[in-house]
Tab-separated table of C-alpha atoms and ligand atoms in Angstrom:
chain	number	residue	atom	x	y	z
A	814	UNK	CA	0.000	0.000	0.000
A	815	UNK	CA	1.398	3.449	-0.829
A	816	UNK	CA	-1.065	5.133	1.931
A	817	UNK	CA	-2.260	3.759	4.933
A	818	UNK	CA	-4.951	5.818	7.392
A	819	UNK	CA	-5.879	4.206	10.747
A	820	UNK	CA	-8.323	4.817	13.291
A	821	UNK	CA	-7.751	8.645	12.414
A	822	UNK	CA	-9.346	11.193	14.664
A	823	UNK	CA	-9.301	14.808	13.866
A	824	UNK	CA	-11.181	17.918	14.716
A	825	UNK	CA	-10.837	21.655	15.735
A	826	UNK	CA	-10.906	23.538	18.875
A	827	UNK	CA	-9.715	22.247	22.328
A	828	UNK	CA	-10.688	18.393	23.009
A	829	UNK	CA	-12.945	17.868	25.853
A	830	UNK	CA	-14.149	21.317	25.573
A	831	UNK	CA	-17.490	22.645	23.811
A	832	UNK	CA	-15.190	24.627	21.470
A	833	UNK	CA	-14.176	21.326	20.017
A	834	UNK	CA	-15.985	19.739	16.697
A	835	UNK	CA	-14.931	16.177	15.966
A	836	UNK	CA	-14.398	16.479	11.952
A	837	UNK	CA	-12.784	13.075	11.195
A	838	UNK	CA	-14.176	9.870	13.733
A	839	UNK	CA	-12.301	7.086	13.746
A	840	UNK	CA	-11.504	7.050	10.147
A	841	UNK	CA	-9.861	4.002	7.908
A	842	UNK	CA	-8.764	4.415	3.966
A	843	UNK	CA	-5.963	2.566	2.112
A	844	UNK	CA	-4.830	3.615	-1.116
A	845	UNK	CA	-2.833	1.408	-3.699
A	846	UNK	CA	-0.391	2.773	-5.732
A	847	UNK	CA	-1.088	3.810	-9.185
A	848	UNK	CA	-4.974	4.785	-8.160
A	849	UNK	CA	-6.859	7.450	-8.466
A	850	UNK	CA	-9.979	8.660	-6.435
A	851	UNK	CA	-11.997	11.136	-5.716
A	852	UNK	CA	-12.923	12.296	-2.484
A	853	UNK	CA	-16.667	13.661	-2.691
A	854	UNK	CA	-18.914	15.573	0.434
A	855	UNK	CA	-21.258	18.288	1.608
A	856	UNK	CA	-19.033	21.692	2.051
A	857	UNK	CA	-17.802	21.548	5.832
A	858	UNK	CA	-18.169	17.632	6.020
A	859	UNK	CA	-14.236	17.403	6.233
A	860	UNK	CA	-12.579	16.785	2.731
A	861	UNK	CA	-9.655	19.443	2.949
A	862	UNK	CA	-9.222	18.592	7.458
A	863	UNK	CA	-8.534	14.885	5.265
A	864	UNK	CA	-6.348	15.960	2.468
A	865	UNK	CA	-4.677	18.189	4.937
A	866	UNK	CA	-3.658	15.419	7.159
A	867	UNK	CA	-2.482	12.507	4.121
A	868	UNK	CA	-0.710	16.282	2.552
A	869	UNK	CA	1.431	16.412	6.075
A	870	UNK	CA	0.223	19.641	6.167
A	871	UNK	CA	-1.612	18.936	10.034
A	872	UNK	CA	-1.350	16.190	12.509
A	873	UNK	CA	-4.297	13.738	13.356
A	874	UNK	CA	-5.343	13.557	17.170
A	875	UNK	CA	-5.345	10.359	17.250
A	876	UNK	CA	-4.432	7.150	14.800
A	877	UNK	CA	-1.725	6.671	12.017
A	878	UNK	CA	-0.847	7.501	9.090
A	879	UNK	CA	1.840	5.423	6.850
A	880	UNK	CA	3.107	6.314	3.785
A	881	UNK	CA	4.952	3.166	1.835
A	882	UNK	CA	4.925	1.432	4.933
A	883	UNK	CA	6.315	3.424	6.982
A	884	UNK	CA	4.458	5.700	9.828
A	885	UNK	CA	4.607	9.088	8.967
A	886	UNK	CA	2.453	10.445	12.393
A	887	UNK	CA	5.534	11.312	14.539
A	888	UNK	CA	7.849	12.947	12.428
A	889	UNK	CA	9.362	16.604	13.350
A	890	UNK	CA	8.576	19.415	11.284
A	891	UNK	CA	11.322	19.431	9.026
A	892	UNK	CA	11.265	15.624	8.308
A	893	UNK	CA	7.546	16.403	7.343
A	894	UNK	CA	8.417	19.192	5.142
A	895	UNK	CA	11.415	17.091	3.416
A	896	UNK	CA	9.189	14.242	2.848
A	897	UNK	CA	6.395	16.375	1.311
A	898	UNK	CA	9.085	17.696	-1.022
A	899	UNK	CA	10.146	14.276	-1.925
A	900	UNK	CA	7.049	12.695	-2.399
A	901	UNK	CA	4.476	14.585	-2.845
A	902	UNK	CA	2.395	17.236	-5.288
A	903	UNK	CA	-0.160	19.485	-4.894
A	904	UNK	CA	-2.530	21.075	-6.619
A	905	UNK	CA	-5.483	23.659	-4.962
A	906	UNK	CA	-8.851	25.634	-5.951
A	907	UNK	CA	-6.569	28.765	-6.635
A	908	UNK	CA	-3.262	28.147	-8.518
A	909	UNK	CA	-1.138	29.628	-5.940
A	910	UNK	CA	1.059	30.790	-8.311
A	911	UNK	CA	3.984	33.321	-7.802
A	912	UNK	CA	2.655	36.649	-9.849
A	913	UNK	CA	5.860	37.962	-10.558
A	914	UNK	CA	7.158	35.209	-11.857
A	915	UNK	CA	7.144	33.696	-15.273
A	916	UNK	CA	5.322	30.050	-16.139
A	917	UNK	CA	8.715	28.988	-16.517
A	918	UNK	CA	9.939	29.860	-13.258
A	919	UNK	CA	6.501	28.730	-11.231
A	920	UNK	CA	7.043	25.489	-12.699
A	921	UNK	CA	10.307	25.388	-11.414
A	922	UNK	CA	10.262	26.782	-7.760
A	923	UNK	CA	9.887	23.610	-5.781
A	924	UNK	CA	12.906	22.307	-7.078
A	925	UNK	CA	14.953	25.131	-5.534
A	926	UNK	CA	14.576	24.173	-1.782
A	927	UNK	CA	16.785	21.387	-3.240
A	928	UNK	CA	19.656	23.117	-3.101
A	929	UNK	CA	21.311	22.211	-6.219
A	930	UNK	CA	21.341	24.055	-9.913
A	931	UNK	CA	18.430	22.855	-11.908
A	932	UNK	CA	19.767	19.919	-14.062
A	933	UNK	CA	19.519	19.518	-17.637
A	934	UNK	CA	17.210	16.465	-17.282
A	935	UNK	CA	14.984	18.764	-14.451
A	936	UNK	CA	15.060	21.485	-17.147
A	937	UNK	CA	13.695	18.825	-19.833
A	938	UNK	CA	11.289	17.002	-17.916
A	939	UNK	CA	9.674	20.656	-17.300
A	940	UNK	CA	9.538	21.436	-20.906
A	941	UNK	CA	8.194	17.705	-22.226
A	942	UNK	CA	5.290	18.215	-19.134
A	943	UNK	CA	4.765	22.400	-20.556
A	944	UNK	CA	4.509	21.073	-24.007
A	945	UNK	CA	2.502	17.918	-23.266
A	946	UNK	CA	-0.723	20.566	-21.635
A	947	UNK	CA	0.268	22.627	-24.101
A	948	UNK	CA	1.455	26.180	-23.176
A	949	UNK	CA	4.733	26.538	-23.991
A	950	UNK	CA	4.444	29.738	-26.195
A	951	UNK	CA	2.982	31.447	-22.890
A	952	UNK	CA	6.337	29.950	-20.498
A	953	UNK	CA	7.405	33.562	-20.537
A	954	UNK	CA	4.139	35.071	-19.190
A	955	UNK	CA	3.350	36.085	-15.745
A	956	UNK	CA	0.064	34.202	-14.303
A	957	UNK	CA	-1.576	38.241	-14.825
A	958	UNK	CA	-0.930	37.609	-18.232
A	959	UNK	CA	-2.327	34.057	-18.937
A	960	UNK	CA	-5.914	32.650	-18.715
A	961	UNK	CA	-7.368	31.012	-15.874
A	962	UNK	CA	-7.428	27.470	-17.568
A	963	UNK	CA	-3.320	27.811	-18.350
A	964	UNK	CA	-2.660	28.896	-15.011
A	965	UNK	CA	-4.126	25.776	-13.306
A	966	UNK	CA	-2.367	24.097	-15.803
A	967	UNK	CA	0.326	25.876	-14.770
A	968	UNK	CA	-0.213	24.576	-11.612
A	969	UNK	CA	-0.313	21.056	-12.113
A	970	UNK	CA	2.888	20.479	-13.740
A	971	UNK	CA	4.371	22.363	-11.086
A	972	UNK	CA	2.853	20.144	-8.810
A	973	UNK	CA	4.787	17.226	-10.905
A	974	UNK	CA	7.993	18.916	-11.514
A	975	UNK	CA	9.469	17.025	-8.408
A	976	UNK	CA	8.166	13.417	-9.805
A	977	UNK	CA	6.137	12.850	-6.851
A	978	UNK	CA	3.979	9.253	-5.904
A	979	UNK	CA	1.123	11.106	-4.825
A	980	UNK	CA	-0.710	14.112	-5.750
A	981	UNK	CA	-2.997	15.634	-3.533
A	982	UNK	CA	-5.964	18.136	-5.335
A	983	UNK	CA	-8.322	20.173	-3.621
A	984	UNK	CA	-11.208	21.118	-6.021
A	985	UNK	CA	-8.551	21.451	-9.018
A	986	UNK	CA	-11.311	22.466	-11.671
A	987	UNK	CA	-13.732	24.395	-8.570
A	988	UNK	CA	-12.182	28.090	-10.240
A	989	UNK	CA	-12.601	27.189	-14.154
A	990	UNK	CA	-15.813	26.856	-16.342
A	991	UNK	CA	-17.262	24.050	-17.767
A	992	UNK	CA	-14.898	23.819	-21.096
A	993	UNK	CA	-11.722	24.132	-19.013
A	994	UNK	CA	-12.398	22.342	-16.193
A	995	UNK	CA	-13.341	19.091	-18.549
A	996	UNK	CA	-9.612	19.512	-20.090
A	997	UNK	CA	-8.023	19.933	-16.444
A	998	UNK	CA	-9.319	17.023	-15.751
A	999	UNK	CA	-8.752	15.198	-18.838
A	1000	UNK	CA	-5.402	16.209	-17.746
A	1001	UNK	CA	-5.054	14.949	-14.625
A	1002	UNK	CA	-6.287	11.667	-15.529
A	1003	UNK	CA	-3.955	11.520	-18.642
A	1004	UNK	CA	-0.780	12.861	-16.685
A	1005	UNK	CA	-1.515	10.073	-14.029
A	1006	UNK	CA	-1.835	7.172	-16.161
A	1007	UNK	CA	1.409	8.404	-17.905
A	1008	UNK	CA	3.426	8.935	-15.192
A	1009	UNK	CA	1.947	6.176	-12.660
A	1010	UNK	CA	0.787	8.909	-9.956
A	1011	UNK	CA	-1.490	7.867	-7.644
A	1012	UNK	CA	-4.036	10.492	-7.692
A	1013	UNK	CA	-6.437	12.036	-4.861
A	1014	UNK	CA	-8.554	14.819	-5.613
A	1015	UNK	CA	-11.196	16.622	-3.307
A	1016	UNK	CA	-14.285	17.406	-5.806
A	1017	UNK	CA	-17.777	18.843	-6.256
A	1018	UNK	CA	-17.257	18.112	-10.045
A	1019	UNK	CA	-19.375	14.735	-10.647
A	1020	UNK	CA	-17.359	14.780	-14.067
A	1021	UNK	CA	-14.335	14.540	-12.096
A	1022	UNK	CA	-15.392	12.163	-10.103
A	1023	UNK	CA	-16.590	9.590	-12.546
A	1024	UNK	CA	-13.171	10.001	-14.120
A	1025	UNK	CA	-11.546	8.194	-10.993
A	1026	UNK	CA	-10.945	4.753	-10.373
A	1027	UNK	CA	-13.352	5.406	-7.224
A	1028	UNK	CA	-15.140	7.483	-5.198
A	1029	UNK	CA	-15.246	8.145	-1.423
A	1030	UNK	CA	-17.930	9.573	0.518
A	1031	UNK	CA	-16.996	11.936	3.705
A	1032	UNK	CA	-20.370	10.827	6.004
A	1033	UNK	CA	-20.037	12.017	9.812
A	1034	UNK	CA	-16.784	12.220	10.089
A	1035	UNK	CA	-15.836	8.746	7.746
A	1036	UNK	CA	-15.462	7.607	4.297
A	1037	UNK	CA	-17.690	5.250	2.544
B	1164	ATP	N1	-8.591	25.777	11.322
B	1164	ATP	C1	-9.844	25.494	11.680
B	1164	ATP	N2	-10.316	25.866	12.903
B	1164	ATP	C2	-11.569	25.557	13.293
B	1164	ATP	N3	-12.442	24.878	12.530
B	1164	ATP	C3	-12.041	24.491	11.329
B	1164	ATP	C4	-10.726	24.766	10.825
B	1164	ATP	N4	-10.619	24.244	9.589
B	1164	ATP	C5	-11.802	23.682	9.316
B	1164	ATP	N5	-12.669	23.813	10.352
B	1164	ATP	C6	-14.053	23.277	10.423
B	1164	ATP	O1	-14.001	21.892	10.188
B	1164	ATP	C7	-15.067	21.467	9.351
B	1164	ATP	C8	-14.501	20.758	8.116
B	1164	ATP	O2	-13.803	21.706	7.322
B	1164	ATP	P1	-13.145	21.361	5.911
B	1164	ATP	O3	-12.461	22.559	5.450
B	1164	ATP	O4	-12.367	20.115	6.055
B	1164	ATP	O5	-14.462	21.064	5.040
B	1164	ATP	P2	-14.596	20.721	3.475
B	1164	ATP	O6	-15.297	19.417	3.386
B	1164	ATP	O7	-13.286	20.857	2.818
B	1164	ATP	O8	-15.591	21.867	2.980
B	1164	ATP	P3	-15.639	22.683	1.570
B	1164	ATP	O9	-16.328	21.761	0.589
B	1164	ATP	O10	-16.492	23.859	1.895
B	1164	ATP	O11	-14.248	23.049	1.189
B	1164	ATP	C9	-15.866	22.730	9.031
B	1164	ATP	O12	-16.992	22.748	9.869
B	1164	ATP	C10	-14.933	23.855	9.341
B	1164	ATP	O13	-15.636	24.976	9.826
B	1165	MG	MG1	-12.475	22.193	1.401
């Protein structure tokens, strides 16, 4: 199993107070590598708390979380922030994209933290993946100067530049009309399948949804 989640307990405010709101009960999911699925839910019924904590972005309360094997609940700060680097990509509502930089450079950023010059076969794998959603005549435009459907684009390779296992996408196509978000996601699927990423996206988008290998329900704080 690439992902494990057990017995995962999660919620907001201070536990055992009536500020607190259980989000996630007691909550199981295993994902194999290679899938994709879509995580689907009433607004407020948990999906990003979830993504949040398989993105290493927040801690559970309670439970585990494994990633390859090997429990991932535990780790410091900085081991959480080198193994999101390593392994994983992300893609949100809003692109999140730096305005005053280029597509070029966007696409580029998370390999900086790396420390090293951008290689040759970094610098190539960025092109083949600009070319492949095709917007390479706009990789010298800033994201005020490109449509909302390249940006997002945009935003997906970037989320690939790092070859990651996993990518993590919180309503992807929720900013984009009909026309674009059908090609995002058309995209995501396609990239996937290339590349072997496994794939899990938060979405209101049935069309999305159906384009998954399955679909999860977030129901009082589980998934079914
Ligand atoms: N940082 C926080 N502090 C307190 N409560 C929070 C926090 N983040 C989320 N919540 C609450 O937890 C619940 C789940 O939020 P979450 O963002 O996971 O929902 P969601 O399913 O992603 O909703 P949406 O579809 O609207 O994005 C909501 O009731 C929300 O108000
Ligand atoms: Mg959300």
């Amino acid at each position: 199993m690439l992902l494990q989640l057990q017995n995962i307990t999660k919620g907001y405010g201070e536990p055992g107070t009536h500020s607190y709101r259980a989000v996630l009960k007691d909550l199981n999911f295993e994902l194999a590598q290679g899938t994709k699925v879509a995580i689907v839910g009433p607004s407020g019924s948990g999906k990003t708390t979830l993504l949040n904590l398989i993105g290493a972005l927040d801690q559970p309360e309670s439970g585990r979380i494994l990633f390859e094997g090997k429990e991932i609940t535990g780790y410091s700060k900085t081991e959480l922030a080198t193994f999101r680097n390593k392994h994983l990509g992300f893609v949100f509502q809003l692109h999140h994209l730096m305005p005053q930089l280029s597509l070029w450079e966007n696409v580029l950023l998370p390999l900086l933290p790396q420390g090293n010059k951008i290689s040759k076969e970094q610098k190539d794998w960025a092109e083949y993946l600009i070319k492949k959603v095709g917007i390479w005549e706009q990789r010298y435009q800033k994201p005020s100067e490109m449509s909302g459907g390249e940006c997002q684009r945009t935003a997906v390779i970037r989320a690939l530049i790092n070859k990651p296992k996993l990518i993590l996408a919180d309503e992807p196509t929720g900013a984009l009309d009909e026309e674009n978000a059908t090609a995002l996601t058309d995209l995501l699927k396609q990239l996937s399948d290339d590349e072997g990423v496994t794939l899990v996206t938060v979405t209101h988008s049935s069309v999305l949804a159906e384009q998954m290998d399955k679909k999860f329900t977030i129901r009082k704080g589980n998934l079914e």
